[in-house]
Amino acid sequence: MARWEPGARERLVMAAVDLFTEQGYDATTVAQIAERAGVTKSTFFRHFPDKRELLVAGQETLSRLLTEGIAEAPDDASPLEAVAAGLERASSTMGPMNRELAPRLKAAVAASVELQERDALKTVSLAAAMATALVARGLSDPAAALASELGVLAFKRGFAEWSEGDRDGKDELTGYVLAALDELRTVSATLG
């Protein structure tokens, strides 16, 4: 095994998702994940504290990108325009690997209650990060909570549609996410 081969983190995530899909989350060990990824167990633990953390890999980066986009939106942007700026910033960083991984990750999460709980916590964390950024822009707590929940829903809907689309297509996630946000904005206006 190469000791310092580049891309170890990404290979670990891919290996874990493949193994979770093939044999289930509970039956998969850290040793199996490391072996499949071509690294040692100690390399695994340099990147992740345990196998649960593999599925939230990148969550901190995603939260940071969302909040930076919201913070950097023009001062006169509406709350949903600020959310759109955050979604645009975060989704623009996702590419072919994310698209390829998504269906396998979805299957792995669907097959494990523990992973479903982890995924739900990730969603709550992303909404909280966006709400905090919106409150920092002067929005009230209830308005920030609503706008951030719409943002998370738009991201999830856009990501699902994008990841289920043409794998060879050159379309980017950003368009799907922003279209989902526009659709949610239109639908929510009819609820009044």
Tab-separated table of N, CA, C and O in Angstrom, residues 7-8 10 42 47-48 59 74 129 137 152 156:
chain	number	residue	atom	x	y	z
A	7	GLY	N	-5.440	11.559	-2.657
A	7	GLY	CA	-6.834	11.178	-2.824
A	7	GLY	C	-7.331	10.141	-1.840
A	7	GLY	O	-8.375	9.540	-2.062
A	8	ALA	N	-6.616	9.924	-0.757
A	8	ALA	CA	-7.007	8.889	0.202
A	8	ALA	C	-8.400	9.148	0.768
A	8	ALA	O	-9.215	8.222	0.876
A	10	GLU	N	-10.994	10.720	-0.508
A	10	GLU	CA	-12.028	10.422	-1.495
A	10	GLU	C	-12.152	8.918	-1.721
A	10	GLU	O	-13.262	8.389	-1.847
A	42	SER	N	-4.594	3.109	9.986
A	42	SER	CA	-4.165	4.368	10.616
A	42	SER	C	-4.429	5.559	9.679
A	42	SER	O	-4.778	6.646	10.138
A	47	HIS	N	-8.157	10.487	8.767
A	47	HIS	CA	-9.188	11.222	8.030
A	47	HIS	C	-10.547	11.226	8.720
A	47	HIS	O	-11.307	12.190	8.586
A	48	PHE	N	-10.877	10.148	9.423
A	48	PHE	CA	-12.203	10.000	10.025
A	48	PHE	C	-12.097	9.351	11.398
A	48	PHE	O	-11.364	8.378	11.559
A	59	GLN	N	-19.363	17.960	5.139
A	59	GLN	CA	-20.453	18.756	5.696
A	59	GLN	C	-19.966	20.111	6.192
A	59	GLN	O	-20.628	21.127	5.975
A	74	PRO	N	-25.508	40.647	-1.823
A	74	PRO	CA	-25.675	42.109	-1.737
A	74	PRO	C	-26.545	42.500	-0.538
A	74	PRO	O	-27.459	41.761	-0.152
A	129	ALA	N	-26.888	26.370	10.157
A	129	ALA	CA	-25.793	27.228	9.682
A	129	ALA	C	-26.334	28.341	8.799
A	129	ALA	O	-25.936	29.507	8.927
A	137	ARG	N	-27.436	38.772	9.066
A	137	ARG	CA	-27.791	39.812	8.081
A	137	ARG	C	-28.941	40.687	8.577
A	137	ARG	O	-29.371	41.594	7.891
A	152	VAL	N	-32.494	24.391	2.350
A	152	VAL	CA	-32.086	22.984	2.479
A	152	VAL	C	-32.963	22.100	1.602
A	152	VAL	O	-32.466	21.202	0.909
A	156	LYS	N	-31.645	19.733	-1.442
A	156	LYS	CA	-31.911	18.287	-1.503
A	156	LYS	C	-32.674	17.912	-2.771
A	156	LYS	O	-32.350	16.918	-3.420
